[in-house]
Short mmCIF file of N, CA and C in Angstrom, two decimals:
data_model
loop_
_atom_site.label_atom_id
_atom_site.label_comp_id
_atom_site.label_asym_id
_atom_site.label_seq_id
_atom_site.Cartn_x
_atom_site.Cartn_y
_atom_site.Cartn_z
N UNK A 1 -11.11 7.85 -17.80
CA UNK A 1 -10.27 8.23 -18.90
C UNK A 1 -8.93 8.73 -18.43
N UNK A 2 -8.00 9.28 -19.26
CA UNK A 2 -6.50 9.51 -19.26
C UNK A 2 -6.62 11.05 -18.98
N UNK A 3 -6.08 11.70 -18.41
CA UNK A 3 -5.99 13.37 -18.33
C UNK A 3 -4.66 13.77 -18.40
N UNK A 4 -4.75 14.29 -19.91
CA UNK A 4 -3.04 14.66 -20.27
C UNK A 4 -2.84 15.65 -19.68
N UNK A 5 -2.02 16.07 -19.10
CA UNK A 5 -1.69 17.47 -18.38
C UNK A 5 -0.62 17.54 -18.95
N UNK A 6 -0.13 19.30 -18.86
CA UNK A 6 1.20 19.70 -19.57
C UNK A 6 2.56 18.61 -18.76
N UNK A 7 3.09 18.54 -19.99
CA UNK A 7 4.53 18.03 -19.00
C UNK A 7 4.38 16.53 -19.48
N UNK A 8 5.24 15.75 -18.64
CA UNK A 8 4.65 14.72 -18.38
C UNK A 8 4.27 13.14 -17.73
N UNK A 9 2.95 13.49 -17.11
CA UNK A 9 2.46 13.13 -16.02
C UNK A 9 1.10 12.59 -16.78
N UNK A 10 0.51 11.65 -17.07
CA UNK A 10 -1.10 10.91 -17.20
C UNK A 10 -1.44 10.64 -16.15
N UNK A 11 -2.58 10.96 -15.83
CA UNK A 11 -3.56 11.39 -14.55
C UNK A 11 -4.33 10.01 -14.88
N UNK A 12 -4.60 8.50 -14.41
CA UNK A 12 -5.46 7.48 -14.67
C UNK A 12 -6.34 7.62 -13.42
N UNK A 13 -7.92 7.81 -13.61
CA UNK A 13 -8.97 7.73 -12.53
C UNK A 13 -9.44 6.49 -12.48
N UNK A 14 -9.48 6.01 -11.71
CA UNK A 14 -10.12 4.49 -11.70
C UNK A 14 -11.20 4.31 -11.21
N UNK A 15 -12.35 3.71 -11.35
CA UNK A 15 -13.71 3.15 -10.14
C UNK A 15 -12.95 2.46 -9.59
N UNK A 16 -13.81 1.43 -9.05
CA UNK A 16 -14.01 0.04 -8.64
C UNK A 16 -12.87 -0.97 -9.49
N UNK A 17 -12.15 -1.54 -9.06
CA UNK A 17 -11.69 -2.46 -10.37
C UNK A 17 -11.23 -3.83 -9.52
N UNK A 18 -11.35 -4.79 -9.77
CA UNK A 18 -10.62 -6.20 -9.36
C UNK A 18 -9.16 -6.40 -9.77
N UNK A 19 -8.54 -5.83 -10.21
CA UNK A 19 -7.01 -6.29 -10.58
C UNK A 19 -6.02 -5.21 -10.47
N UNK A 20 -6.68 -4.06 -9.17
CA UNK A 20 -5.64 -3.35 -8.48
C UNK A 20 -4.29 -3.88 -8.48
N UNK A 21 -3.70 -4.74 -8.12
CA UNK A 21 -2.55 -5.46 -7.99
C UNK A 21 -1.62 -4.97 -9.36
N UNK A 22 -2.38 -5.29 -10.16
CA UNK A 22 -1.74 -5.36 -11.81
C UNK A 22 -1.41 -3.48 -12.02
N UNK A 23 -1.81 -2.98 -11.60
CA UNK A 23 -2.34 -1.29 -11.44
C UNK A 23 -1.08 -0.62 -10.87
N UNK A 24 -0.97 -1.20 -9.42
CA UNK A 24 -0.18 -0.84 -8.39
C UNK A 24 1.02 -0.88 -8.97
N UNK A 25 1.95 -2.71 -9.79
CA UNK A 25 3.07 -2.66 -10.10
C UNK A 25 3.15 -1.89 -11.13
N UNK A 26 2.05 -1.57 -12.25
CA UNK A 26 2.89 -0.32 -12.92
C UNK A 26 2.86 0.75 -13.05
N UNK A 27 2.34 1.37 -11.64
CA UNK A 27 1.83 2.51 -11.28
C UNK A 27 3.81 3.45 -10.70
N UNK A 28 3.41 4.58 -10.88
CA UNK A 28 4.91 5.05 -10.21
C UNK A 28 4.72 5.55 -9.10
N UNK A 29 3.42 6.27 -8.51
CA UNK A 29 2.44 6.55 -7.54
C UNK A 29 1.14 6.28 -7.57
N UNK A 30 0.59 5.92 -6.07
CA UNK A 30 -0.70 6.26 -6.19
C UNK A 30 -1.32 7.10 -5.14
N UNK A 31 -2.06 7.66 -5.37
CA UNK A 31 -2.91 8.66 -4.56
C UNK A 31 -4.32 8.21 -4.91
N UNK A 32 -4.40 8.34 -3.15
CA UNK A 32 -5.71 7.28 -2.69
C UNK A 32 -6.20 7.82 -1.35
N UNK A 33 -6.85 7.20 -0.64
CA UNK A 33 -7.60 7.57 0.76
C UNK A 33 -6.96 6.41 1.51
N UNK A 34 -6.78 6.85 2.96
CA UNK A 34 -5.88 5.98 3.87
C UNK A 34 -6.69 4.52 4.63
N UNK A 35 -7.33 3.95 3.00
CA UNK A 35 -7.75 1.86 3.82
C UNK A 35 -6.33 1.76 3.68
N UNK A 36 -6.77 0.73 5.06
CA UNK A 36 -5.50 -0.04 5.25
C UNK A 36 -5.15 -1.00 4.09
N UNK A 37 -6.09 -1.93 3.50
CA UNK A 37 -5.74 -2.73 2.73
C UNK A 37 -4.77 -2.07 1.59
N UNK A 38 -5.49 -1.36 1.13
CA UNK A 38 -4.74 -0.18 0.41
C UNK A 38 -3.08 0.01 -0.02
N UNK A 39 -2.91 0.66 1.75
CA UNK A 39 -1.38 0.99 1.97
C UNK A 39 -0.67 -0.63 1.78
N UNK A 40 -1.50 -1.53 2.44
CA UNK A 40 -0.38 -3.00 2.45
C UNK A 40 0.11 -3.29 1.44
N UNK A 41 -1.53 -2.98 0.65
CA UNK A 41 -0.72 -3.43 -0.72
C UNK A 41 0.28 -2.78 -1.74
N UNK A 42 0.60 -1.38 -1.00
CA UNK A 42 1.21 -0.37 -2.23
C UNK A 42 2.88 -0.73 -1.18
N UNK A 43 2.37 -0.73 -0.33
CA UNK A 43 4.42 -0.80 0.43
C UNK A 43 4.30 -2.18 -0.01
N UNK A 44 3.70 -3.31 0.03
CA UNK A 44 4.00 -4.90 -0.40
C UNK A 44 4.60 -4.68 -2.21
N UNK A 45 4.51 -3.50 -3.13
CA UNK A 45 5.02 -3.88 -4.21
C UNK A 45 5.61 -2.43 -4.43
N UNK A 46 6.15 -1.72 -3.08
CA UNK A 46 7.14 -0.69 -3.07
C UNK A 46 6.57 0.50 -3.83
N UNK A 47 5.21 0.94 -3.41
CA UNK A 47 4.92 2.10 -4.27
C UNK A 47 4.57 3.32 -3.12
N UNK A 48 5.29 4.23 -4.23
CA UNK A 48 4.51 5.38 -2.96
C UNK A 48 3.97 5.78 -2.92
N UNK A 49 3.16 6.48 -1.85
CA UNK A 49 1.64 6.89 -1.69
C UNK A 49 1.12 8.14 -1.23
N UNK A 50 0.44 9.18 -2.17
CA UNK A 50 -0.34 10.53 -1.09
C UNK A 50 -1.59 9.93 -1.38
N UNK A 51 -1.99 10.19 0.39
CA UNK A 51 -3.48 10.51 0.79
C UNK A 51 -3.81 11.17 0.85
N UNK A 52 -5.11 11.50 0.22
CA UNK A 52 -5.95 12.27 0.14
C UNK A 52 -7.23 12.77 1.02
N UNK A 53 -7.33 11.49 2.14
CA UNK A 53 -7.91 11.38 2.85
C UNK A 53 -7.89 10.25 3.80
N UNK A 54 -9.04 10.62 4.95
CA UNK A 54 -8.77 9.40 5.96
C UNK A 54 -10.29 9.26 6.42
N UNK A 55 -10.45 8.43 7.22
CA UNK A 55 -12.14 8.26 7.93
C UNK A 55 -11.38 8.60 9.83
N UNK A 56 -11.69 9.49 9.85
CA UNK A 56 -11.61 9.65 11.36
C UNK A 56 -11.73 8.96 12.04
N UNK A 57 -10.85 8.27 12.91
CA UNK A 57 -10.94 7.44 13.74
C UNK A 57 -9.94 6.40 13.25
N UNK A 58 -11.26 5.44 12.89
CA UNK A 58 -10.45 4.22 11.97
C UNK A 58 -9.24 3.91 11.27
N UNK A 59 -9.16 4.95 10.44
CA UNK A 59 -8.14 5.38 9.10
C UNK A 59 -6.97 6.50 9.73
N UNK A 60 -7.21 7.15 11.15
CA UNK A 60 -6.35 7.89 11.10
C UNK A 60 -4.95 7.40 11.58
N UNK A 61 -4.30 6.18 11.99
CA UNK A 61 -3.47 5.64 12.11
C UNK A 61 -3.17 5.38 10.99
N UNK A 62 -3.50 5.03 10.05
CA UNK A 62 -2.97 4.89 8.98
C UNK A 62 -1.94 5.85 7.82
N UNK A 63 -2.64 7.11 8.14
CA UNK A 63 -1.66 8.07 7.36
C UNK A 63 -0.12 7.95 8.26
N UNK A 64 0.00 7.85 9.42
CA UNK A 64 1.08 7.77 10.23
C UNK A 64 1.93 6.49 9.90
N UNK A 65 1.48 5.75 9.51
CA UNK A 65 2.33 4.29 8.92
C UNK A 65 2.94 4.51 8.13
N UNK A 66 2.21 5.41 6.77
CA UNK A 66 3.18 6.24 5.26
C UNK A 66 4.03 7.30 5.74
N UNK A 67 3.48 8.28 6.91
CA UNK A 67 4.44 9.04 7.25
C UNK A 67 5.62 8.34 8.25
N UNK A 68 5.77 7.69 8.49
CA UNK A 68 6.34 7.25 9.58
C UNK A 68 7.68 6.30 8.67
N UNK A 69 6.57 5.56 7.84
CA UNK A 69 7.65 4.74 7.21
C UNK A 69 8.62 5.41 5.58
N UNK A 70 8.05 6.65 5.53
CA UNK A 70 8.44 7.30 4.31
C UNK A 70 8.43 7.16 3.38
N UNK A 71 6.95 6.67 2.81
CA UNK A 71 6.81 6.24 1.64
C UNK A 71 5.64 7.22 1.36
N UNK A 72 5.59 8.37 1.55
CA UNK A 72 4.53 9.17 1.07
C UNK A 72 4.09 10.55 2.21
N UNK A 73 3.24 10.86 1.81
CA UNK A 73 2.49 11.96 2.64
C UNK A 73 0.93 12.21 2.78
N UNK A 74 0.33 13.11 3.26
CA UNK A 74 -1.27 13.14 3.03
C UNK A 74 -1.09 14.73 2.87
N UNK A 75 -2.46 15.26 1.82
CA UNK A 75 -2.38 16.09 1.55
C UNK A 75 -4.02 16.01 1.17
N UNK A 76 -4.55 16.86 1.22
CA UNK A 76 -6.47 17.11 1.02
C UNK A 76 -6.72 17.82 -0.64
N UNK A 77 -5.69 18.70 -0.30
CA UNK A 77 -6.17 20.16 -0.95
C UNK A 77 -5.31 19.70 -2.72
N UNK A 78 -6.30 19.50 -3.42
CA UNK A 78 -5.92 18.98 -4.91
C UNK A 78 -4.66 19.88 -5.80
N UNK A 79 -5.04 20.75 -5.58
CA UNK A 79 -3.27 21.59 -5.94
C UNK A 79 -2.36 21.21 -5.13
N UNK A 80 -2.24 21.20 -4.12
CA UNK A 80 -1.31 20.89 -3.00
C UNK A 80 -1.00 19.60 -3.50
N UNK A 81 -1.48 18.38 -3.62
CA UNK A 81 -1.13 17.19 -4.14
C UNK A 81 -0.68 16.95 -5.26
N UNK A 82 -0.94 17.72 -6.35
CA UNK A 82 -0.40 17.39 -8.21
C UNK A 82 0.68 17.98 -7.52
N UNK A 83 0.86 19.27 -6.94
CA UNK A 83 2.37 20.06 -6.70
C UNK A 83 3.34 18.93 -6.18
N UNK A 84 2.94 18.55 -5.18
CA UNK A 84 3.66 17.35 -4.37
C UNK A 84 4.30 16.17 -5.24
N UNK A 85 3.16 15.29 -5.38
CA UNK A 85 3.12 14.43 -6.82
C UNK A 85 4.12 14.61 -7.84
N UNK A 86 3.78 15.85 -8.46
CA UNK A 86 4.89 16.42 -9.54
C UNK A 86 6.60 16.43 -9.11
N UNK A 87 6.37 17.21 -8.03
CA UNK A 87 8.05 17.05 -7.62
C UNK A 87 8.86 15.61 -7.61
N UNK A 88 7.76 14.62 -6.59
CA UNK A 88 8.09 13.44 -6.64
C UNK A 88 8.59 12.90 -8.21
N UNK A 89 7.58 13.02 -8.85
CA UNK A 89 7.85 12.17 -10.34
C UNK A 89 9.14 12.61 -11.05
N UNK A 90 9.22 13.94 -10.48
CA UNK A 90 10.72 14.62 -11.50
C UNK A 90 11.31 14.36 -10.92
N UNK A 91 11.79 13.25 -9.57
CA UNK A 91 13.05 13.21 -8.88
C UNK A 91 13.42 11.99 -8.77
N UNK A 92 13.40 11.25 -9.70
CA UNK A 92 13.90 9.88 -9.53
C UNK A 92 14.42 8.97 -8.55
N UNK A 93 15.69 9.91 -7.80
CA UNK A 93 16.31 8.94 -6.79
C UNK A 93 15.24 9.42 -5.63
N UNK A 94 14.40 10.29 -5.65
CA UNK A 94 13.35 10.17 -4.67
C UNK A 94 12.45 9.11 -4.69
N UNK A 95 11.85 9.34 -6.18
CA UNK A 95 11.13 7.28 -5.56
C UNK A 95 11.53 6.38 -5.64
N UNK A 96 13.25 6.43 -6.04
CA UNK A 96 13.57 4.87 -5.40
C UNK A 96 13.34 4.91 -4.00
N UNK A 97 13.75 5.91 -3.41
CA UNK A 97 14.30 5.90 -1.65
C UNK A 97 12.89 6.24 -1.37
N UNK A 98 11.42 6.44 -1.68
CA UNK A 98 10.64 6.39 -1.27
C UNK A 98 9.86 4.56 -1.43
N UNK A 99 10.19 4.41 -3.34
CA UNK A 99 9.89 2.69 -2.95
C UNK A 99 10.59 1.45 -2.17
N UNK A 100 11.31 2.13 -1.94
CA UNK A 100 12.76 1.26 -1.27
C UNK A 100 11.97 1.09 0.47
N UNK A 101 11.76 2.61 0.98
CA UNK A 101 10.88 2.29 2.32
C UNK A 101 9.65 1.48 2.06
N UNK A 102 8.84 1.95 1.50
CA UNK A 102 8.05 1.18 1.32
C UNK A 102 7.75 -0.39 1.16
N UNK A 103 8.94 -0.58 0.52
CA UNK A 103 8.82 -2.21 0.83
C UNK A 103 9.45 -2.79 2.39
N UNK A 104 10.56 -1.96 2.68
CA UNK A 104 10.54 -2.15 4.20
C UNK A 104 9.58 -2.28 5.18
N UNK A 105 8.34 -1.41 5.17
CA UNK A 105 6.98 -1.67 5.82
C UNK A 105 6.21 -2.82 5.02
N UNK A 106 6.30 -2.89 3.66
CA UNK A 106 5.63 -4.11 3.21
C UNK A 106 5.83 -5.79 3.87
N UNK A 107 4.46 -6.05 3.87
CA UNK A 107 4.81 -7.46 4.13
C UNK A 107 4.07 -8.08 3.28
N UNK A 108 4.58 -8.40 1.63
CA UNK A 108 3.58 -9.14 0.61
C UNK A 108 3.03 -10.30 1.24
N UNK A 109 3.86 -10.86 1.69
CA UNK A 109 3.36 -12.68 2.09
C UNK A 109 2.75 -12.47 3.63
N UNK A 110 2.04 -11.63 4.13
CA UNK A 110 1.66 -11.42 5.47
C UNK A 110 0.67 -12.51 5.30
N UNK A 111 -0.17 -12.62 4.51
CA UNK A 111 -2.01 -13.28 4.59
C UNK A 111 -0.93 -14.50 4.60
N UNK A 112 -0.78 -15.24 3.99
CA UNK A 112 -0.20 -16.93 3.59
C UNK A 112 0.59 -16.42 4.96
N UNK A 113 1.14 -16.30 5.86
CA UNK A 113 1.89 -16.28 6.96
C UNK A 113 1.39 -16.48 8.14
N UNK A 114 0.34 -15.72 7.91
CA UNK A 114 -0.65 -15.53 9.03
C UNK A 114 -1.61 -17.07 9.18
N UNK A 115 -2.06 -17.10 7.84
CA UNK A 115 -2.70 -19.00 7.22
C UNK A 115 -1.89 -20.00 8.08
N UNK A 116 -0.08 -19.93 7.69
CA UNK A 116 -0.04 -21.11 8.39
C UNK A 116 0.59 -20.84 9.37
N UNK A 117 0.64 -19.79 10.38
CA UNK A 117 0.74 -19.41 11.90
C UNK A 117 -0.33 -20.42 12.85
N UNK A 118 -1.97 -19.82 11.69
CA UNK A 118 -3.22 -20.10 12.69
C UNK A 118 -2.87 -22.04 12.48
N UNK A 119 -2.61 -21.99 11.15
CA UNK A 119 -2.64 -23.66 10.96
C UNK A 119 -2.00 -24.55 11.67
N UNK A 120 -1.11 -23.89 11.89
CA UNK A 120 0.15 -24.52 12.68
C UNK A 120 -0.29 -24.43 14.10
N UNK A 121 -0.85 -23.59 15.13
CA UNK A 121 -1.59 -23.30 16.15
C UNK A 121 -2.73 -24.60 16.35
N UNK A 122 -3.49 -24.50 15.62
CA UNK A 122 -4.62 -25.47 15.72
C UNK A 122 -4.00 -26.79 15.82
N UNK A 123 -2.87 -27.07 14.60
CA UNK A 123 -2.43 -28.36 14.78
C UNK A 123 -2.35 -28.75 16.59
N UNK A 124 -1.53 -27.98 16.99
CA UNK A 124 -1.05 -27.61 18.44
C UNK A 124 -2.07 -28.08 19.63
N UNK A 125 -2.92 -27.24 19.19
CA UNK A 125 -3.77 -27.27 20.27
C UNK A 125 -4.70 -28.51 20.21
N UNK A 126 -4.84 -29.18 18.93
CA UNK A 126 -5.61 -30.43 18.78
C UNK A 126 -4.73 -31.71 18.88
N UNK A 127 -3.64 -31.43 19.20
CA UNK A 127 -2.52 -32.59 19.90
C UNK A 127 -2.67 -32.86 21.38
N UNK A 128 -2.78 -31.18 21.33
CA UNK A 128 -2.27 -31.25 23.19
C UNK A 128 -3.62 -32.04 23.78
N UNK A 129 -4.93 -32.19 23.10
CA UNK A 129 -6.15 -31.95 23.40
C UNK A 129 -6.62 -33.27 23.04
N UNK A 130 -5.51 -34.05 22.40
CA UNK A 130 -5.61 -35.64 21.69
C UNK A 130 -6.71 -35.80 21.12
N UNK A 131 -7.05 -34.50 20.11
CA UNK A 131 -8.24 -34.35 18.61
C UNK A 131 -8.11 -34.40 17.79
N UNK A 132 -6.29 -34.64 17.99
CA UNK A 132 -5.72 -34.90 15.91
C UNK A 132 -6.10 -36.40 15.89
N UNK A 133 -6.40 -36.42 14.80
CA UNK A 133 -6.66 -37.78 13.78
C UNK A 133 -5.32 -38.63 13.92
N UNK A 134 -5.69 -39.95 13.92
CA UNK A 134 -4.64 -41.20 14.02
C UNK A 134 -4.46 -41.35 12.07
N UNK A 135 -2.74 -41.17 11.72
CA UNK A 135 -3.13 -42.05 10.51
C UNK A 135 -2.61 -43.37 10.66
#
């Protein structure tokens, strides 16, 4: 559900959902836990981001990518974050210049890039190897 808080700010909790994407562009922030997939996809459509968390180890490079690239912060402690959050939302030319980095670290078209890197590779190697097909 929606959590009106004074002011104004709507608090949307989400599960599970398949059409994150649709979420993200009309989201003004999101606050989330540091998957990678996650972050790609919030700097790929310039959004900024507090974490809330990380998985030790795995995930902890990741808060350093948002801090690094300035599109957000990490923060645990749930007051500490609406406080944060809040400032952000009342400062406009702050999330441009926070979505603005963010798409600088974004790379929307990374997957399709990467597709025809490998594609283009294989072609390569099945030439050199005289395994491409005669047409």
């Amino acid at each position: 559900g929606i959590y009106h808080a004074p002011g104004k700010v709507d608090v949307v909790g989400l599960g599970f959902v398949t059409n994150m994407a649709e979420y993200m562009v009309a989201a003004d922030v999101l606050v989330t836990k540091a998957g990678p997939g996650t972050i790609a996809e919030a700097a790929a459509v310039g959004l900024p981001v507090m974490l809330t968390s990380f998985l030790p180890g795995q995930e902890a490079g990741n808060v350093n990518v948002v801090l690094d690239g300035g599109f957000g912060d990490h923060c645990e402690d749930p007051d500490g974050i609406a406080d944060e959050v809040s400032c952000w939302l009342q400062d406009e030319q702050l999330i441009k210049v926070m979505s603005q980095q963010a798409r600088e670290v974004g790379h929307p078209h990374a997957a399709s890039d990467i597709v025809v890197d490998i594609g283009d590779s294989t072609h390569r190697v099945m030439e050199r190897n005289g395994s491409a097909k005669k047409k």
